[in-house]
Amino acid sequence: MAPRERAISLLHLGSEVEHALMVEYLYAAYSLNECQETEHRRSLVKRWRAMILEIAREEMGHLASVQNMLTLIGGPLCFEREDYPIIDPNLWPFPFELEPLTKDSLAKYVLTEAPSDEVLAKLHLTDEIDQIKRRLKRDEALTVNRVGALYGDILELFTAGPMIQGPIVRGVDVHPFVATVDIQADSLPFQVDPSAWGLGYKEILIEVASDRTSAWDALSKVSIQGEGPLTADDKHLPAEFARSHFGRFLAIYREFPEQSDWSPARRVATNPSTDPHVSNKLHRLIVGQAAPWAALANLRYRMLLLYLQHSFYVEAPSLHPTRSPRGALVSWIFGEMYNIRSLSEILMGMPLRPDSSLMAGPPFEQPYTLELPPRSANRWRAHRDLLMASIELIDKMLTPGQAQERYLRALRSADKTALDQIEVLIGA
Amino acid sequence: MAIKEIRILPPLAVARLGSSPEPLENYNLEIPDAVGPRAIVPAESLRLDSEGNLRVTRSTGPVKFRDDKHLIKPVAPFFELFAQVEGSEAWVPVTDELLRQHGLSIASVKWSAHVGNIKIHRRTGDENDKIEAKVGPFSDHGVHPLHGACHNFLAGETVPLGHVQFARPNSQYPGFRLRFTPAHGKVYGTKTDVPDPNVVKVVYDPNKGHWRGYREPDSPNNDYNGRKLTNPAEIFAGHDKDDYHISYGYVDDECDGVIEVQLDMGAKTIHSFARVAAGPPTFAPDSKPVRTVADELEQVLHGPDAEASHAEIEAAREIVRRALETVRLMNTGVLNKGGTTRGVGMARMDILDVKRQSEPIFDPMVAESLAIRARHERVLLALESGSLVWFARALREHDKIGDLTDEGRRKMPGMMRNADGRHLALTRRQVSMIRAASDYILKHGNRPHDPADDQTAAGVRPLNLSAQLAYRAQGNPPNSLPDTAISNSYPGLEMDFRNVWRRVLKGIVLHESLNFVLDAEDPQYSQLKGMFMLEIAGVALTAPITGPDANGVVGPLKDSFGNDRMALEWSNALAEVLHKHQGEEVACAFQSIDGKQQVTASLTVNHFFEPNSALIAKDLVEPGALTQSLCAPWQNDYRECACFYWAANRPDYVNVEPGANGASVGNNWMQKDRTASTPRFYISDDWQDERLYSHLDLVTNWEQVLRFIIANQDEPPPT
């Protein structure tokens, strides 16, 4: 592959990984049950949940940052997840699984986010990590690949060689890297700006870039926030380790009880699904009361991804910045994040099936496509259709006096307001 | 069992000006849609005729805020009389029957009222500029006008400040009640050689007093005279000349004061009182402000820390709902901007006040009005689902209001002004309630809204002090309650609540909005007059101001006096002190204006409420004090204020709808031309723009030109 295409393919993989991890971490966090018997346990679970949700938010920021890098080098965006074929299985952390948080799942997350062996040695964590690896091999026969390796490969593609730029010249021993001519500074208005997204909160890392150096910095920051220090001689080693996803997951892992002790997580199903045609025994079909809620959660997940994708197509205006639909898209993105959280809480309080002792959960199922149409008006039509589907589903779900009636009515009302706005945009 | 105590409820009611002879009918606010506007639903009203006879009415159609002559119906609250009998803690309505049981009669009950408008006095310092009206004691059921008299008025002239009337009890409504009806919202003037067409009558004598021609400097000196000015200053009707703002000598008919009652039981007479403040109408009556007088009083009553309970979940929802109702009526896109042109909000004020770098508060895209509205709707949605109240971390801490970094300015509530002039913080108790709601959900699990949690209208048994504070007398509409009166007073609309803090310490009088000692009423503290109070009971009363300067370098920022610390607003700063030390001596630290002299002194913290009540102590606030630092006339504020942060009461952005480019379009509430066919184009605030109502338009004709906004829509224009 040409270096730029290789970079795009790895960024796509990176995007899918970030997306998958974000969803898995969200599921794990939502599964935590803060209604524990003792104040001490409540306090622990509350802290773990907050930490994992924070990590999930940061993964969302990583996802946005990766899209920004794709925009920078003119690659197509990627909001898919675990899209087949995976170009390099050695770069994929572990098979996608929505599961309640356990010591084993935490082990996976720790290893996914772990730094290089060299850095582990510097942090005196080699033995501990080896022990965690052995645990997973023993309990799940699983090998987990570091996400850091993927970013290492991407970073190399953004690192210019000593002399020659551009495609590989046969016979010359240089590593391939993205040509300067392919790094498009004028793509900046199409990248997602952190100030619009993060509302100024520093921990949500969304990086933009306009040249090689800023792209390298962006990608390394994303990687450091995930796995911690890139090299063993990093002078900020301890601080970066503590702040990294790896460091935080490890801290939780150390405190987390074994299954036989007490259960911080609810008994939620692994890989819940609304698809009756799924014959994979690893997936659990949702039936009964929870089924329409799961369908609604899928719909909102799709809406989130499409709003997010659409925001990259709308140029951030330099003049009259308020006269742009981008602000509405960002608000709706956040709105869907809140909705997904609400729906997840509701689902995890409902049984998977009438006869099941397991609770349901948000399926985070991917629709038939996440592609947006090429023409602007049709992109708005895509959102319109999903809003109409949501309103229709809510109308079917609404029963006077039901527990969540007010929430459903309010959601419907908010959807109608968004629909009114979108109708105007389609007309325009 | 003898009657041991009497009490008037509500302890504080808001009256609202209007010149219709017909008071506003009662209504309830219902929430049919958690993210939509509240519904205004007619409720049982009490009509009181000139003889004091009561009758019940109820509209069948929509509630009308104007009469057939297009005059605004005033909010004229009732005050009900309750008694506590020995051997019981319950408060029971005082009736003829109750009195008879105790060998008393209706003649044993006597009412009086004492209200004041001391706005001029607050500026001039002249005792003879106080306007006061007193009536009573009386037991009859006639109308008792409140004639506001002033030494500096022309002979025989008064300003009508409303009237009071004792309703005649009947079999259907046997309880004793008094009605306060406010004035009409007129503006009076000073006698001049050339008649002033903007006033309804001249009352002020320029030979006696100096209100006309009174002036305040644009850049006050850092001395006693400069520091004693109201904050904001120059908020009276007048003209500008040579770096001064000079008063026209106008007088309005707002007022505040006490309604008093005495029960003569022969061997002894027992008393009670309640407070009333008369201010402008709520022009978006289906909306409530995000921080209100009720929130301040709740904080004093219960302290800054809330306990985790289910009630806090609904309280958290209510706060967010009120935030949504405010942003719905604000042009957040315009208010977000930096720059120093008129008509823009806190971003502009940060530049003008402390020379912060000029830039928007939020990314302009996300500050767009519909985007902001959508964001708030979705947060409220999340709360409706019983989801964790996780946004507490986004709220501004009360002692971080000087943080003008990007992150600091983006805390919530955003783009609104606090009582200290900087960015709005909720009360500490409100923030605590949101955190407590989260803790409760964590302990007990998610629980969606339960209709049983909804507050009922009048009829709540006033057993506890919170219930007494929120008590709604029969026939009183919701906009008579303190939870519809704004309290991020800068200076305020219905009242400038900051004035309650002036006498929080016995023996000295503090500035209502500055940590400055205006006066020493106890001679032993005379040296403290003109000093700054820096600390009370170990609590700092100032906070650093930090942010990027004009060059973008983050560090201390200085105000016009060269200070890099700002005074915290009293309500939040004193919350812990009030909670722990009422009636006790506390150590206070003072410093002279020039910074050279430091003094410590022990002062006693006054009790805020009368004993065992939710009634602001009589000694704390004299009649007229709650409204003294408001704009003079109040109509000035509707034009003067460029921050538009009371949008739930004083709308800004109306007739908002989606525009073709995805952003919002709408009109400025001050635009003259606003009909169904008017282009939805927002004219930015500019005093010189003839397309917008002027100060004098409001002084002369506010009642006709200011329009009610119901369900986000303009009422039809006057014909």
mmCIF file of N, CA, C and O in Angstrom, chain B residues 24-50:
data_model
loop_
_atom_site.group_PDB
_atom_site.id
_atom_site.type_symbol
_atom_site.label_atom_id
_atom_site.label_comp_id
_atom_site.label_asym_id
_atom_site.label_seq_id
_atom_site.Cartn_x
_atom_site.Cartn_y
_atom_site.Cartn_z
ATOM 1 N N LEU B 24 -55.064 40.341 38.595
ATOM 2 C CA LEU B 24 -54.834 39.118 37.825
ATOM 3 C C LEU B 24 -55.506 37.934 38.514
ATOM 4 O O LEU B 24 -55.403 37.754 39.723
ATOM 5 N N GLU B 25 -56.194 37.151 37.707
ATOM 6 C CA GLU B 25 -56.828 35.971 38.267
ATOM 7 C C GLU B 25 -55.783 34.926 38.642
ATOM 8 O O GLU B 25 -54.624 34.998 38.240
ATOM 9 N N ASN B 26 -56.266 33.951 39.379
ATOM 10 C CA ASN B 26 -55.377 32.880 39.813
ATOM 11 C C ASN B 26 -55.225 31.856 38.707
ATOM 12 O O ASN B 26 -56.121 31.677 37.853
ATOM 13 N N TYR B 27 -54.125 31.188 38.703
ATOM 14 C CA TYR B 27 -53.905 30.103 37.746
ATOM 15 C C TYR B 27 -52.894 29.135 38.348
ATOM 16 O O TYR B 27 -52.268 29.429 39.364
ATOM 17 N N ASN B 28 -52.771 27.987 37.736
ATOM 18 C CA ASN B 28 -51.731 27.031 38.100
ATOM 19 C C ASN B 28 -50.824 26.808 36.908
ATOM 20 O O ASN B 28 -51.244 26.974 35.756
ATOM 21 N N LEU B 29 -49.609 26.468 37.223
ATOM 22 C CA LEU B 29 -48.663 26.117 36.166
ATOM 23 C C LEU B 29 -48.506 24.606 36.166
ATOM 24 O O LEU B 29 -48.116 24.019 37.178
ATOM 25 N N GLU B 30 -48.817 24.006 35.036
ATOM 26 C CA GLU B 30 -48.696 22.558 34.935
ATOM 27 C C GLU B 30 -47.637 22.219 33.901
ATOM 28 O O GLU B 30 -47.295 23.047 33.058
ATOM 29 N N ILE B 31 -47.137 21.015 34.018
ATOM 30 C CA ILE B 31 -46.057 20.594 33.116
ATOM 31 C C ILE B 31 -46.556 19.420 32.289
ATOM 32 O O ILE B 31 -46.336 18.260 32.648
ATOM 33 N N PRO B 32 -47.236 19.678 31.165
ATOM 34 C CA PRO B 32 -47.722 18.569 30.344
ATOM 35 C C PRO B 32 -46.597 17.847 29.615
ATOM 36 O O PRO B 32 -46.716 16.682 29.272
ATOM 37 N N ASP B 33 -45.529 18.586 29.384
ATOM 38 C CA ASP B 33 -44.413 18.052 28.606
ATOM 39 C C ASP B 33 -43.159 18.492 29.328
ATOM 40 O O ASP B 33 -42.921 19.681 29.473
ATOM 41 N N ALA B 34 -42.348 17.512 29.725
ATOM 42 C CA ALA B 34 -41.211 17.834 30.588
ATOM 43 C C ALA B 34 -40.239 18.822 29.967
ATOM 44 O O ALA B 34 -39.539 19.515 30.687
ATOM 45 N N VAL B 35 -40.167 18.884 28.648
ATOM 46 C CA VAL B 35 -39.223 19.822 28.037
ATOM 47 C C VAL B 35 -39.940 20.963 27.317
ATOM 48 O O VAL B 35 -39.296 21.813 26.710
ATOM 49 N N GLY B 36 -41.246 20.979 27.403
ATOM 50 C CA GLY B 36 -41.997 22.036 26.738
ATOM 51 C C GLY B 36 -42.374 23.127 27.722
ATOM 52 O O GLY B 36 -42.078 23.037 28.918
ATOM 53 N N PRO B 37 -43.036 24.182 27.248
ATOM 54 C CA PRO B 37 -43.444 25.261 28.148
ATOM 55 C C PRO B 37 -44.466 24.759 29.175
ATOM 56 O O PRO B 37 -45.223 23.827 28.905
ATOM 57 N N ARG B 38 -44.484 25.401 30.319
ATOM 58 C CA ARG B 38 -45.510 25.086 31.314
ATOM 59 C C ARG B 38 -46.860 25.581 30.778
ATOM 60 O O ARG B 38 -46.918 26.562 30.022
ATOM 61 N N ALA B 39 -47.888 24.904 31.178
ATOM 62 C CA ALA B 39 -49.233 25.303 30.763
ATOM 63 C C ALA B 39 -49.837 26.182 31.847
ATOM 64 O O ALA B 39 -49.737 25.877 33.037
ATOM 65 N N ILE B 40 -50.452 27.276 31.426
ATOM 66 C CA ILE B 40 -51.117 28.184 32.365
ATOM 67 C C ILE B 40 -52.579 27.779 32.403
ATOM 68 O O ILE B 40 -53.315 27.950 31.424
ATOM 69 N N VAL B 41 -52.981 27.253 33.529
ATOM 70 C CA VAL B 41 -54.334 26.677 33.654
ATOM 71 C C VAL B 41 -55.134 27.486 34.670
ATOM 72 O O VAL B 41 -54.700 27.667 35.807
ATOM 73 N N PRO B 42 -56.289 27.995 34.289
ATOM 74 C CA PRO B 42 -57.090 28.806 35.231
ATOM 75 C C PRO B 42 -57.379 28.047 36.515
ATOM 76 O O PRO B 42 -57.589 26.832 36.513
ATOM 77 N N ALA B 43 -57.392 28.775 37.604
ATOM 78 C CA ALA B 43 -57.705 28.191 38.911
ATOM 79 C C ALA B 43 -58.680 29.118 39.628
ATOM 80 O O ALA B 43 -59.013 30.194 39.136
ATOM 81 N N GLU B 44 -59.121 28.683 40.762
ATOM 82 C CA GLU B 44 -60.100 29.454 41.529
ATOM 83 C C GLU B 44 -59.508 30.783 41.985
ATOM 84 O O GLU B 44 -58.451 30.816 42.613
ATOM 85 N N SER B 45 -60.199 31.859 41.655
ATOM 86 C CA SER B 45 -59.746 33.197 42.035
ATOM 87 C C SER B 45 -60.688 33.775 43.069
ATOM 88 O O SER B 45 -61.869 33.426 43.115
ATOM 89 N N LEU B 46 -60.162 34.674 43.872
ATOM 90 C CA LEU B 46 -60.985 35.385 44.844
ATOM 91 C C LEU B 46 -61.133 36.830 44.394
ATOM 92 O O LEU B 46 -60.141 37.531 44.197
ATOM 93 N N ARG B 47 -62.340 37.253 44.223
ATOM 94 C CA ARG B 47 -62.616 38.651 43.859
ATOM 95 C C ARG B 47 -63.044 39.388 45.111
ATOM 96 O O ARG B 47 -63.814 38.873 45.919
ATOM 97 N N LEU B 48 -62.533 40.583 45.268
ATOM 98 C CA LEU B 48 -62.812 41.390 46.463
ATOM 99 C C LEU B 48 -63.409 42.707 46.001
ATOM 100 O O LEU B 48 -62.778 43.437 45.251
ATOM 101 N N ASP B 49 -64.633 42.986 46.441
ATOM 102 C CA ASP B 49 -65.230 44.248 45.990
ATOM 103 C C ASP B 49 -64.868 45.376 46.961
ATOM 104 O O ASP B 49 -64.176 45.161 47.968
ATOM 105 N N SER B 50 -65.326 46.555 46.674
ATOM 106 C CA SER B 50 -64.924 47.729 47.462
ATOM 107 C C SER B 50 -65.455 47.669 48.891
ATOM 108 O O SER B 50 -64.968 48.388 49.762
#
